[in-house]
Amino acid sequence: MKEIKLNPELGPNYIFHLLSVSKINYDNGYSRKYESSISRKHRKILQKFKESLSFANGNAGDLVEYMIFFPAYLGLNSQNDFERYFDLIRKAAHGRSEDFVKEYSERISKRKWLPEINDRWFETLRTKVEGIEELKEVYIGNFTTYKNQIWPYELSQMEEKSDELSKKLKRLDLIKKWEQITGSDFKAESYEIILVSAIEGGPNANSLGYSRNVFYSGSENGFILDFISHEVGTHILSDALFEFLKSSSIESEKMAEFYSAYECLSQFLNSLVLNRKLSYDLKQFNSKHYISVYKKLYNDGVKKPKDLLKSVCGE
């Protein structure tokens, strides 16, 4: 049985804490509660890079991968981990990527997600050196305060919820159900959901890699369960997504439309997996239109996710 594991983990929580207290992507009660936990100087540094650190609905600034998603995927859970990451990424940005690849090779190979960490990833990194050096001061300088003064309280708020949801997820056996309805394998032995307390009201369910995702810990249990299932779907459907992207030349202005179709395909199939009305909708992705089209195609015998996606996207 492939498990879904819930884990309120220190490193990713810290990264999203920095975003929240500087009101990047998130502006909520958590932002105001802990705003004074970092200096005005450090908040100003973060705000300077607001556009580069912002993300939502499949779009992301040019530092999101290097400063948020990839380090959160790695699970840098100590100050030494963060110092090592910044040291290696600085070397990689100056053309010496071999140590970075060696250090994180196993994690890179298991990520199976976009963007791929390849020559292009490192070439793009070389233009970001100055910004990363400025942000390093913030990331390193505030870790100990967060770990000692904030994390113990936030962790205690999440542990009970994590235990409760884990029991329900075990009974649902969602990965098996998704494999059955799609005819595809989930390409990891487990799926890790990292509960994060800082991200209310902003981008949620942020995929860090194939087997890791970030969820707001304060959401209603029903929503969390439904949307975890949705995200299992988007990850299994990524096979069809990547195959479609490789075989098609999609104009940039059509990419948002294609991404909407992909998300809504997961929503449609999720209603079949859970066999009930879902507690969420994807209005921002024009779900009313796409769900109606998918329902008709499915009832007409188009069952394979790849074929559904191709039919909707005009292939």
PDB file of C-alpha atoms in Angstrom:
ATOM      1  CA  MET A   1       0.000   0.000   0.000  1.00  0.00           C
ATOM      2  CA  LYS A   2       1.390   3.394  -1.038  1.00  0.00           C
ATOM      3  CA  GLU A   3       0.900   5.760   1.871  1.00  0.00           C
ATOM      4  CA  ILE A   4       0.086   9.434   2.161  1.00  0.00           C
ATOM      5  CA  LYS A   5       2.092  10.800   5.074  1.00  0.00           C
ATOM      6  CA  LEU A   6       1.423  14.056   6.881  1.00  0.00           C
ATOM      7  CA  ASN A   7       4.403  15.847   8.337  1.00  0.00           C
ATOM      8  CA  PRO A   8       4.600  19.345   9.878  1.00  0.00           C
ATOM      9  CA  GLU A   9       8.272  19.822   9.030  1.00  0.00           C
ATOM     10  CA  LEU A  10      10.566  22.555  10.380  1.00  0.00           C
ATOM     11  CA  GLY A  11      12.470  23.681   7.267  1.00  0.00           C
ATOM     12  CA  PRO A  12       9.536  24.252   4.892  1.00  0.00           C
ATOM     13  CA  ASN A  13       7.549  25.923   7.689  1.00  0.00           C
ATOM     14  CA  TYR A  14      10.455  28.311   8.239  1.00  0.00           C
ATOM     15  CA  ILE A  15      10.660  29.276   4.559  1.00  0.00           C
ATOM     16  CA  PHE A  16       6.930  30.015   4.374  1.00  0.00           C
ATOM     17  CA  HIS A  17       7.162  31.850   7.705  1.00  0.00           C
ATOM     18  CA  LEU A  18       9.621  34.287   6.098  1.00  0.00           C
ATOM     19  CA  LEU A  19       7.236  34.865   3.203  1.00  0.00           C
ATOM     20  CA  SER A  20       4.247  35.406   5.475  1.00  0.00           C
ATOM     21  CA  VAL A  21       5.870  37.867   7.890  1.00  0.00           C
ATOM     22  CA  SER A  22       7.095  39.915   4.932  1.00  0.00           C
ATOM     23  CA  LYS A  23       3.612  39.696   3.327  1.00  0.00           C
ATOM     24  CA  ILE A  24       4.782  37.983   0.153  1.00  0.00           C
ATOM     25  CA  ASN A  25       2.053  35.679  -1.212  1.00  0.00           C
ATOM     26  CA  TYR A  26       0.392  35.761   2.229  1.00  0.00           C
ATOM     27  CA  ASP A  27      -1.085  38.520   4.400  1.00  0.00           C
ATOM     28  CA  ASN A  28      -2.990  37.034   7.294  1.00  0.00           C
ATOM     29  CA  GLY A  29      -3.220  36.727  11.065  1.00  0.00           C
ATOM     30  CA  TYR A  30       0.056  34.806  11.144  1.00  0.00           C
ATOM     31  CA  SER A  31       1.773  37.645   9.250  1.00  0.00           C
ATOM     32  CA  ARG A  32       0.695  40.168  11.848  1.00  0.00           C
ATOM     33  CA  LYS A  33       1.323  37.891  14.835  1.00  0.00           C
ATOM     34  CA  TYR A  34       4.966  37.231  13.955  1.00  0.00           C
ATOM     35  CA  GLU A  35       5.881  40.330  11.949  1.00  0.00           C
ATOM     36  CA  SER A  36       8.192  41.567  14.712  1.00  0.00           C
ATOM     37  CA  SER A  37      10.072  38.240  14.821  1.00  0.00           C
ATOM     38  CA  ILE A  38      12.359  39.506  12.064  1.00  0.00           C
ATOM     39  CA  SER A  39      13.935  42.944  11.826  1.00  0.00           C
ATOM     40  CA  ARG A  40      12.596  45.740   9.648  1.00  0.00           C
ATOM     41  CA  LYS A  41      15.831  45.548   7.680  1.00  0.00           C
ATOM     42  CA  HIS A  42      15.237  41.895   6.819  1.00  0.00           C
ATOM     43  CA  ARG A  43      11.576  42.484   5.973  1.00  0.00           C
ATOM     44  CA  LYS A  44      12.706  45.221   3.573  1.00  0.00           C
ATOM     45  CA  ILE A  45      15.173  42.839   1.906  1.00  0.00           C
ATOM     46  CA  LEU A  46      12.424  40.279   1.396  1.00  0.00           C
ATOM     47  CA  GLN A  47      10.022  42.932   0.109  1.00  0.00           C
ATOM     48  CA  LYS A  48      12.661  44.095  -2.356  1.00  0.00           C
ATOM     49  CA  PHE A  49      12.342  40.671  -4.005  1.00  0.00           C
ATOM     50  CA  LYS A  50       8.555  40.413  -3.704  1.00  0.00           C
ATOM     51  CA  GLU A  51       7.942  39.984  -7.411  1.00  0.00           C
ATOM     52  CA  SER A  52      10.710  37.400  -7.741  1.00  0.00           C
ATOM     53  CA  LEU A  53       9.379  35.406  -4.759  1.00  0.00           C
ATOM     54  CA  SER A  54       5.691  35.501  -5.720  1.00  0.00           C
ATOM     55  CA  PHE A  55       3.770  32.541  -7.142  1.00  0.00           C
ATOM     56  CA  ALA A  56       0.177  31.471  -7.828  1.00  0.00           C
ATOM     57  CA  ASN A  57      -1.877  29.374 -10.262  1.00  0.00           C
ATOM     58  CA  GLY A  58       1.080  27.837 -12.068  1.00  0.00           C
ATOM     59  CA  ASN A  59       3.049  31.094 -12.404  1.00  0.00           C
ATOM     60  CA  ALA A  60       6.180  31.868 -10.396  1.00  0.00           C
ATOM     61  CA  GLY A  61       8.790  34.600 -10.015  1.00  0.00           C
ATOM     62  CA  ASP A  62      12.372  33.982 -11.050  1.00  0.00           C
ATOM     63  CA  LEU A  63      13.666  33.204  -7.535  1.00  0.00           C
ATOM     64  CA  VAL A  64      10.802  30.950  -6.388  1.00  0.00           C
ATOM     65  CA  GLU A  65      12.492  27.732  -7.496  1.00  0.00           C
ATOM     66  CA  TYR A  66      15.856  28.542  -5.890  1.00  0.00           C
ATOM     67  CA  MET A  67      14.671  30.240  -2.686  1.00  0.00           C
ATOM     68  CA  ILE A  68      11.355  28.500  -1.937  1.00  0.00           C
ATOM     69  CA  PHE A  69      10.375  25.331  -3.773  1.00  0.00           C
ATOM     70  CA  PHE A  70      13.665  23.479  -4.115  1.00  0.00           C
ATOM     71  CA  PRO A  71      15.008  24.206  -0.596  1.00  0.00           C
ATOM     72  CA  ALA A  72      11.577  23.335   0.856  1.00  0.00           C
ATOM     73  CA  TYR A  73      11.653  20.102  -1.146  1.00  0.00           C
ATOM     74  CA  LEU A  74      15.078  19.261   0.283  1.00  0.00           C
ATOM     75  CA  GLY A  75      13.858  19.673   3.852  1.00  0.00           C
ATOM     76  CA  LEU A  76      16.624  21.857   5.244  1.00  0.00           C
ATOM     77  CA  ASN A  77      15.863  21.391   8.932  1.00  0.00           C
ATOM     78  CA  SER A  78      18.906  22.941  10.624  1.00  0.00           C
ATOM     79  CA  GLN A  79      20.947  26.113  10.321  1.00  0.00           C
ATOM     80  CA  ASN A  80      23.843  24.002   9.046  1.00  0.00           C
ATOM     81  CA  ASP A  81      21.571  22.651   6.302  1.00  0.00           C
ATOM     82  CA  PHE A  82      20.692  26.171   5.167  1.00  0.00           C
ATOM     83  CA  GLU A  83      24.315  27.346   5.330  1.00  0.00           C
ATOM     84  CA  ARG A  84      25.395  24.348   3.263  1.00  0.00           C
ATOM     85  CA  TYR A  85      22.665  24.996   0.689  1.00  0.00           C
ATOM     86  CA  PHE A  86      23.661  28.643   0.234  1.00  0.00           C
ATOM     87  CA  ASP A  87      27.325  27.726  -0.006  1.00  0.00           C
ATOM     88  CA  LEU A  88      26.666  25.125  -2.702  1.00  0.00           C
ATOM     89  CA  ILE A  89      24.233  27.248  -4.669  1.00  0.00           C
ATOM     90  CA  ARG A  90      26.726  30.134  -4.684  1.00  0.00           C
ATOM     91  CA  LYS A  91      29.401  27.816  -6.124  1.00  0.00           C
ATOM     92  CA  ALA A  92      26.927  26.470  -8.683  1.00  0.00           C
ATOM     93  CA  ALA A  93      26.000  30.019  -9.699  1.00  0.00           C
ATOM     94  CA  HIS A  94      29.701  30.643 -10.432  1.00  0.00           C
ATOM     95  CA  GLY A  95      29.914  27.628 -12.725  1.00  0.00           C
ATOM     96  CA  ARG A  96      30.907  24.951 -10.189  1.00  0.00           C
ATOM     97  CA  SER A  97      27.735  22.866  -9.960  1.00  0.00           C
ATOM     98  CA  GLU A  98      29.378  19.460  -9.369  1.00  0.00           C
ATOM     99  CA  ASP A  99      29.330  19.732  -5.556  1.00  0.00           C
ATOM    100  CA  PHE A 100      25.676  20.811  -5.585  1.00  0.00           C
ATOM    101  CA  VAL A 101      24.706  17.864  -7.788  1.00  0.00           C
ATOM    102  CA  LYS A 102      26.745  15.438  -5.678  1.00  0.00           C
ATOM    103  CA  GLU A 103      25.220  16.662  -2.405  1.00  0.00           C
ATOM    104  CA  TYR A 104      21.609  16.485  -3.577  1.00  0.00           C
ATOM    105  CA  SER A 105      21.813  13.838  -6.317  1.00  0.00           C
ATOM    106  CA  GLU A 106      19.467  11.354  -4.668  1.00  0.00           C
ATOM    107  CA  ARG A 107      16.845  13.991  -3.914  1.00  0.00           C
ATOM    108  CA  ILE A 108      17.148  15.447  -7.426  1.00  0.00           C
ATOM    109  CA  SER A 109      16.626  12.027  -9.028  1.00  0.00           C
ATOM    110  CA  LYS A 110      13.475  11.444  -6.995  1.00  0.00           C
ATOM    111  CA  ARG A 111      11.945  14.870  -7.579  1.00  0.00           C
ATOM    112  CA  LYS A 112      10.491  14.060 -11.035  1.00  0.00           C
ATOM    113  CA  TRP A 113       9.015  17.534 -11.408  1.00  0.00           C
ATOM    114  CA  LEU A 114       9.394  20.758 -13.334  1.00  0.00           C
ATOM    115  CA  PRO A 115      11.656  22.563 -13.701  1.00  0.00           C
ATOM    116  CA  GLU A 116      14.250  19.857 -14.208  1.00  0.00           C
ATOM    117  CA  ILE A 117      17.568  20.507 -12.502  1.00  0.00           C
ATOM    118  CA  ASN A 118      19.803  20.475 -15.549  1.00  0.00           C
ATOM    119  CA  ASP A 119      22.250  22.740 -17.383  1.00  0.00           C
ATOM    120  CA  ARG A 120      19.515  25.281 -18.067  1.00  0.00           C
ATOM    121  CA  TRP A 121      18.603  25.380 -14.352  1.00  0.00           C
ATOM    122  CA  PHE A 122      22.192  26.249 -13.476  1.00  0.00           C
ATOM    123  CA  GLU A 123      22.588  28.729 -16.350  1.00  0.00           C
ATOM    124  CA  THR A 124      19.520  30.631 -15.151  1.00  0.00           C
ATOM    125  CA  LEU A 125      20.868  30.517 -11.594  1.00  0.00           C
ATOM    126  CA  ARG A 126      23.995  32.440 -12.691  1.00  0.00           C
ATOM    127  CA  THR A 127      21.913  35.576 -13.254  1.00  0.00           C
ATOM    128  CA  LYS A 128      20.505  35.420  -9.708  1.00  0.00           C
ATOM    129  CA  VAL A 129      23.710  35.524  -7.636  1.00  0.00           C
ATOM    130  CA  GLU A 130      23.293  39.039  -6.276  1.00  0.00           C
ATOM    131  CA  GLY A 131      19.727  38.514  -5.080  1.00  0.00           C
ATOM    132  CA  ILE A 132      20.489  35.147  -3.533  1.00  0.00           C
ATOM    133  CA  GLU A 133      23.402  36.623  -1.579  1.00  0.00           C
ATOM    134  CA  GLU A 134      21.128  39.306  -0.118  1.00  0.00           C
ATOM    135  CA  LEU A 135      18.456  36.769   0.805  1.00  0.00           C
ATOM    136  CA  LYS A 136      21.040  34.494   2.408  1.00  0.00           C
ATOM    137  CA  GLU A 137      21.458  37.024   5.228  1.00  0.00           C
ATOM    138  CA  VAL A 138      17.733  36.797   5.985  1.00  0.00           C
ATOM    139  CA  TYR A 139      17.454  33.011   5.758  1.00  0.00           C
ATOM    140  CA  ILE A 140      20.483  32.322   7.951  1.00  0.00           C
ATOM    141  CA  GLY A 141      19.997  35.202  10.363  1.00  0.00           C
ATOM    142  CA  ASN A 142      16.464  34.317  11.466  1.00  0.00           C
ATOM    143  CA  PHE A 143      16.534  30.527  11.663  1.00  0.00           C
ATOM    144  CA  THR A 144      17.557  30.144  15.323  1.00  0.00           C
ATOM    145  CA  THR A 145      14.899  32.591  16.555  1.00  0.00           C
ATOM    146  CA  TYR A 146      12.233  30.764  14.567  1.00  0.00           C
ATOM    147  CA  LYS A 147      13.354  27.319  15.712  1.00  0.00           C
ATOM    148  CA  ASN A 148      13.549  28.234  19.397  1.00  0.00           C
ATOM    149  CA  GLN A 149      10.728  30.735  19.861  1.00  0.00           C
ATOM    150  CA  ILE A 150       8.090  30.071  17.197  1.00  0.00           C
ATOM    151  CA  TRP A 151       8.386  26.517  15.918  1.00  0.00           C
ATOM    152  CA  PRO A 152       7.593  24.693  19.217  1.00  0.00           C
ATOM    153  CA  TYR A 153       4.252  26.499  19.496  1.00  0.00           C
ATOM    154  CA  GLU A 154       3.329  26.140  15.815  1.00  0.00           C
ATOM    155  CA  LEU A 155       4.297  22.456  15.803  1.00  0.00           C
ATOM    156  CA  SER A 156       2.069  21.685  18.786  1.00  0.00           C
ATOM    157  CA  GLN A 157      -0.888  23.247  16.938  1.00  0.00           C
ATOM    158  CA  MET A 158      -0.317  20.987  13.929  1.00  0.00           C
ATOM    159  CA  GLU A 159       0.484  17.618  15.510  1.00  0.00           C
ATOM    160  CA  GLU A 160      -3.037  16.766  16.644  1.00  0.00           C
ATOM    161  CA  LYS A 161      -4.468  17.643  13.224  1.00  0.00           C
ATOM    162  CA  SER A 162      -1.776  15.601  11.522  1.00  0.00           C
ATOM    163  CA  ASP A 163      -2.629  12.500  13.579  1.00  0.00           C
ATOM    164  CA  GLU A 164      -6.352  12.890  12.960  1.00  0.00           C
ATOM    165  CA  LEU A 165      -6.006  13.318   9.199  1.00  0.00           C
ATOM    166  CA  SER A 166      -3.497  10.482   8.901  1.00  0.00           C
ATOM    167  CA  LYS A 167      -6.050   7.996  10.248  1.00  0.00           C
ATOM    168  CA  LYS A 168      -8.659   9.146   7.744  1.00  0.00           C
ATOM    169  CA  LEU A 169      -6.218   9.017   4.844  1.00  0.00           C
ATOM    170  CA  LYS A 170      -5.250   5.454   5.676  1.00  0.00           C
ATOM    171  CA  ARG A 171      -8.880   4.380   5.453  1.00  0.00           C
ATOM    172  CA  LEU A 172      -9.432   6.212   2.156  1.00  0.00           C
ATOM    173  CA  ASP A 173      -6.426   4.584   0.404  1.00  0.00           C
ATOM    174  CA  LEU A 174      -6.469   7.379  -2.185  1.00  0.00           C
ATOM    175  CA  ILE A 175      -3.392   6.437  -4.196  1.00  0.00           C
ATOM    176  CA  LYS A 176      -4.809   2.995  -4.970  1.00  0.00           C
ATOM    177  CA  LYS A 177      -8.126   4.523  -6.075  1.00  0.00           C
ATOM    178  CA  TRP A 178      -6.390   7.010  -8.356  1.00  0.00           C
ATOM    179  CA  GLU A 179      -4.240   4.280  -9.881  1.00  0.00           C
ATOM    180  CA  GLN A 180      -7.372   2.270 -10.627  1.00  0.00           C
ATOM    181  CA  ILE A 181      -9.323   5.093 -12.247  1.00  0.00           C
ATOM    182  CA  THR A 182      -6.415   6.404 -14.351  1.00  0.00           C
ATOM    183  CA  GLY A 183      -4.660   3.123 -15.155  1.00  0.00           C
ATOM    184  CA  SER A 184      -1.364   4.778 -14.169  1.00  0.00           C
ATOM    185  CA  ASP A 185       1.052   4.159 -11.318  1.00  0.00           C
ATOM    186  CA  PHE A 186       1.884   6.719  -8.667  1.00  0.00           C
ATOM    187  CA  LYS A 187       5.640   6.985  -9.169  1.00  0.00           C
ATOM    188  CA  ALA A 188       6.728   7.106  -5.536  1.00  0.00           C
ATOM    189  CA  GLU A 189       6.387   4.752  -2.590  1.00  0.00           C
ATOM    190  CA  SER A 190       4.705   7.462  -0.529  1.00  0.00           C
ATOM    191  CA  TYR A 191       3.300  10.957  -0.872  1.00  0.00           C
ATOM    192  CA  GLU A 192       4.353  13.446   1.786  1.00  0.00           C
ATOM    193  CA  ILE A 193       2.039  16.303   2.726  1.00  0.00           C
ATOM    194  CA  ILE A 194       3.865  18.989   4.688  1.00  0.00           C
ATOM    195  CA  LEU A 195       1.482  20.920   6.916  1.00  0.00           C
ATOM    196  CA  VAL A 196       2.411  24.615   7.127  1.00  0.00           C
ATOM    197  CA  SER A 197       0.776  27.097   9.484  1.00  0.00           C
ATOM    198  CA  ALA A 198       1.797  30.385   7.824  1.00  0.00           C
ATOM    199  CA  ILE A 199      -0.012  30.217   4.482  1.00  0.00           C
ATOM    200  CA  GLU A 200      -3.662  31.002   5.162  1.00  0.00           C
ATOM    201  CA  GLY A 201      -5.406  32.864   2.340  1.00  0.00           C
ATOM    202  CA  GLY A 202      -2.621  32.501  -0.220  1.00  0.00           C
ATOM    203  CA  PRO A 203      -1.287  29.876  -2.610  1.00  0.00           C
ATOM    204  CA  ASN A 204      -1.985  26.458  -1.115  1.00  0.00           C
ATOM    205  CA  ALA A 205      -1.221  22.886  -2.163  1.00  0.00           C
ATOM    206  CA  ASN A 206       2.182  23.864  -3.558  1.00  0.00           C
ATOM    207  CA  SER A 207       3.937  20.927  -5.191  1.00  0.00           C
ATOM    208  CA  LEU A 208       7.628  20.830  -4.320  1.00  0.00           C
ATOM    209  CA  GLY A 209       8.301  17.610  -6.208  1.00  0.00           C
ATOM    210  CA  TYR A 210       6.455  14.484  -7.253  1.00  0.00           C
ATOM    211  CA  SER A 211       6.287  13.126  -3.718  1.00  0.00           C
ATOM    212  CA  ARG A 212       6.083  16.319  -1.608  1.00  0.00           C
ATOM    213  CA  ASN A 213       3.415  18.988  -1.277  1.00  0.00           C
ATOM    214  CA  VAL A 214       2.644  21.887   1.076  1.00  0.00           C
ATOM    215  CA  PHE A 215      -0.813  22.367   2.638  1.00  0.00           C
ATOM    216  CA  TYR A 216      -2.212  25.008   4.989  1.00  0.00           C
ATOM    217  CA  SER A 217      -2.677  23.314   8.353  1.00  0.00           C
ATOM    218  CA  GLY A 218      -5.646  25.428   9.417  1.00  0.00           C
ATOM    219  CA  SER A 219      -7.998  24.399   6.588  1.00  0.00           C
ATOM    220  CA  GLU A 220     -11.101  22.352   7.367  1.00  0.00           C
ATOM    221  CA  ASN A 221     -10.418  18.622   7.459  1.00  0.00           C
ATOM    222  CA  GLY A 222     -12.893  17.913   4.666  1.00  0.00           C
ATOM    223  CA  PHE A 223     -11.197  20.383   2.341  1.00  0.00           C
ATOM    224  CA  ILE A 224      -7.722  19.059   3.170  1.00  0.00           C
ATOM    225  CA  LEU A 225      -8.769  15.457   2.446  1.00  0.00           C
ATOM    226  CA  ASP A 226     -10.523  16.401  -0.809  1.00  0.00           C
ATOM    227  CA  PHE A 227      -7.619  18.513  -2.014  1.00  0.00           C
ATOM    228  CA  ILE A 228      -4.965  15.985  -1.051  1.00  0.00           C
ATOM    229  CA  SER A 229      -6.870  13.597  -3.306  1.00  0.00           C
ATOM    230  CA  HIS A 230      -6.919  16.279  -6.023  1.00  0.00           C
ATOM    231  CA  GLU A 231      -3.146  16.643  -5.755  1.00  0.00           C
ATOM    232  CA  VAL A 232      -2.593  12.885  -5.924  1.00  0.00           C
ATOM    233  CA  GLY A 233      -4.505  13.236  -9.162  1.00  0.00           C
ATOM    234  CA  THR A 234      -2.446  16.093 -10.588  1.00  0.00           C
ATOM    235  CA  HIS A 235       0.724  14.116  -9.868  1.00  0.00           C
ATOM    236  CA  ILE A 236      -0.502  10.898 -11.493  1.00  0.00           C
ATOM    237  CA  LEU A 237      -1.813  12.984 -14.404  1.00  0.00           C
ATOM    238  CA  SER A 238       1.578  14.637 -14.794  1.00  0.00           C
ATOM    239  CA  ASP A 239       2.542  11.710 -17.055  1.00  0.00           C
ATOM    240  CA  ALA A 240      -0.131  12.847 -19.505  1.00  0.00           C
ATOM    241  CA  LEU A 241       0.789  16.481 -18.912  1.00  0.00           C
ATOM    242  CA  PHE A 242       4.495  16.077 -19.681  1.00  0.00           C
ATOM    243  CA  GLU A 243       3.835  13.783 -22.661  1.00  0.00           C
ATOM    244  CA  PHE A 244       1.418  16.344 -24.065  1.00  0.00           C
ATOM    245  CA  LEU A 245       3.883  19.189 -23.525  1.00  0.00           C
ATOM    246  CA  LYS A 246       6.674  17.295 -25.290  1.00  0.00           C
ATOM    247  CA  SER A 247       4.549  16.336 -28.273  1.00  0.00           C
ATOM    248  CA  SER A 248       2.796  19.677 -28.738  1.00  0.00           C
ATOM    249  CA  SER A 249       3.961  23.184 -29.442  1.00  0.00           C
ATOM    250  CA  ILE A 250       1.685  25.212 -27.196  1.00  0.00           C
ATOM    251  CA  GLU A 251       1.871  28.954 -27.717  1.00  0.00           C
ATOM    252  CA  SER A 252       2.759  30.830 -24.527  1.00  0.00           C
ATOM    253  CA  GLU A 253      -0.570  32.664 -24.461  1.00  0.00           C
ATOM    254  CA  LYS A 254      -2.346  29.285 -24.517  1.00  0.00           C
ATOM    255  CA  MET A 255      -0.319  27.823 -21.640  1.00  0.00           C
ATOM    256  CA  ALA A 256      -2.628  29.227 -18.933  1.00  0.00           C
ATOM    257  CA  GLU A 257      -5.599  27.691 -20.742  1.00  0.00           C
ATOM    258  CA  PHE A 258      -3.836  24.342 -20.954  1.00  0.00           C
ATOM    259  CA  TYR A 259      -2.910  24.454 -17.255  1.00  0.00           C
ATOM    260  CA  SER A 260      -6.555  25.166 -16.399  1.00  0.00           C
ATOM    261  CA  ALA A 261      -7.663  22.138 -18.413  1.00  0.00           C
ATOM    262  CA  TYR A 262      -5.122  19.971 -16.560  1.00  0.00           C
ATOM    263  CA  GLU A 263      -6.236  21.140 -13.103  1.00  0.00           C
ATOM    264  CA  CYS A 264      -9.906  20.693 -13.970  1.00  0.00           C
ATOM    265  CA  LEU A 265      -9.262  17.198 -15.298  1.00  0.00           C
ATOM    266  CA  SER A 266      -7.972  16.295 -11.845  1.00  0.00           C
ATOM    267  CA  GLN A 267     -11.047  17.891 -10.277  1.00  0.00           C
ATOM    268  CA  PHE A 268     -13.377  15.913 -12.556  1.00  0.00           C
ATOM    269  CA  LEU A 269     -11.662  12.589 -11.904  1.00  0.00           C
ATOM    270  CA  ASN A 270     -11.472  13.363  -8.192  1.00  0.00           C
ATOM    271  CA  SER A 271     -15.271  13.450  -8.024  1.00  0.00           C
ATOM    272  CA  LEU A 272     -15.204   9.889  -9.394  1.00  0.00           C
ATOM    273  CA  VAL A 273     -12.457   8.770  -7.005  1.00  0.00           C
ATOM    274  CA  LEU A 274     -14.284  10.115  -3.940  1.00  0.00           C
ATOM    275  CA  ASN A 275     -17.730   9.366  -5.391  1.00  0.00           C
ATOM    276  CA  ARG A 276     -19.322  12.499  -3.939  1.00  0.00           C
ATOM    277  CA  LYS A 277     -19.609  16.237  -4.346  1.00  0.00           C
ATOM    278  CA  LEU A 278     -16.289  17.917  -3.657  1.00  0.00           C
ATOM    279  CA  SER A 279     -15.752  20.573  -0.998  1.00  0.00           C
ATOM    280  CA  TYR A 280     -13.776  22.788  -3.396  1.00  0.00           C
ATOM    281  CA  ASP A 281     -14.167  24.338  -6.807  1.00  0.00           C
ATOM    282  CA  LEU A 282     -11.610  25.726  -9.253  1.00  0.00           C
ATOM    283  CA  LYS A 283     -13.471  28.752 -10.555  1.00  0.00           C
ATOM    284  CA  GLN A 284     -10.169  30.499 -11.256  1.00  0.00           C
ATOM    285  CA  PHE A 285      -9.545  27.767 -13.846  1.00  0.00           C
ATOM    286  CA  ASN A 286     -12.993  28.049 -15.493  1.00  0.00           C
ATOM    287  CA  SER A 287     -14.001  24.731 -13.938  1.00  0.00           C
ATOM    288  CA  LYS A 288     -17.701  24.975 -14.815  1.00  0.00           C
ATOM    289  CA  HIS A 289     -16.834  24.845 -18.509  1.00  0.00           C
ATOM    290  CA  TYR A 290     -14.141  22.166 -18.317  1.00  0.00           C
ATOM    291  CA  ILE A 291     -16.036  19.838 -15.959  1.00  0.00           C
ATOM    292  CA  SER A 292     -19.057  19.936 -18.265  1.00  0.00           C
ATOM    293  CA  VAL A 293     -16.889  19.002 -21.267  1.00  0.00           C
ATOM    294  CA  TYR A 294     -15.057  16.229 -19.400  1.00  0.00           C
ATOM    295  CA  LYS A 295     -18.324  14.760 -18.137  1.00  0.00           C
ATOM    296  CA  LYS A 296     -19.731  14.542 -21.668  1.00  0.00           C
ATOM    297  CA  LEU A 297     -16.533  13.017 -23.075  1.00  0.00           C
ATOM    298  CA  TYR A 298     -16.337  10.486 -20.245  1.00  0.00           C
ATOM    299  CA  ASN A 299     -19.965   9.451 -20.704  1.00  0.00           C
ATOM    300  CA  ASP A 300     -19.276   9.081 -24.449  1.00  0.00           C
ATOM    301  CA  GLY A 301     -16.532   6.567 -23.684  1.00  0.00           C
ATOM    302  CA  VAL A 302     -13.385   8.724 -23.563  1.00  0.00           C
ATOM    303  CA  LYS A 303     -11.833   7.374 -20.343  1.00  0.00           C
ATOM    304  CA  LYS A 304      -8.056   7.739 -20.576  1.00  0.00           C
ATOM    305  CA  PRO A 305      -6.724  10.945 -19.008  1.00  0.00           C
ATOM    306  CA  LYS A 306      -4.380  11.548 -21.959  1.00  0.00           C
ATOM    307  CA  ASP A 307      -7.293  11.328 -24.411  1.00  0.00           C
ATOM    308  CA  LEU A 308      -9.489  13.580 -22.286  1.00  0.00           C
ATOM    309  CA  LEU A 309      -6.766  16.218 -22.121  1.00  0.00           C
ATOM    310  CA  LYS A 310      -6.069  16.009 -25.854  1.00  0.00           C
ATOM    311  CA  SER A 311      -9.757  16.282 -26.709  1.00  0.00           C
ATOM    312  CA  VAL A 312     -10.228  19.388 -24.596  1.00  0.00           C
ATOM    313  CA  CYS A 313      -7.038  21.073 -25.791  1.00  0.00           C
ATOM    314  CA  GLY A 314      -7.869  20.642 -29.445  1.00  0.00           C
ATOM    315  CA  GLU A 315      -5.361  17.976 -30.416  1.00  0.00           C
TER     316      GLU A 315
END
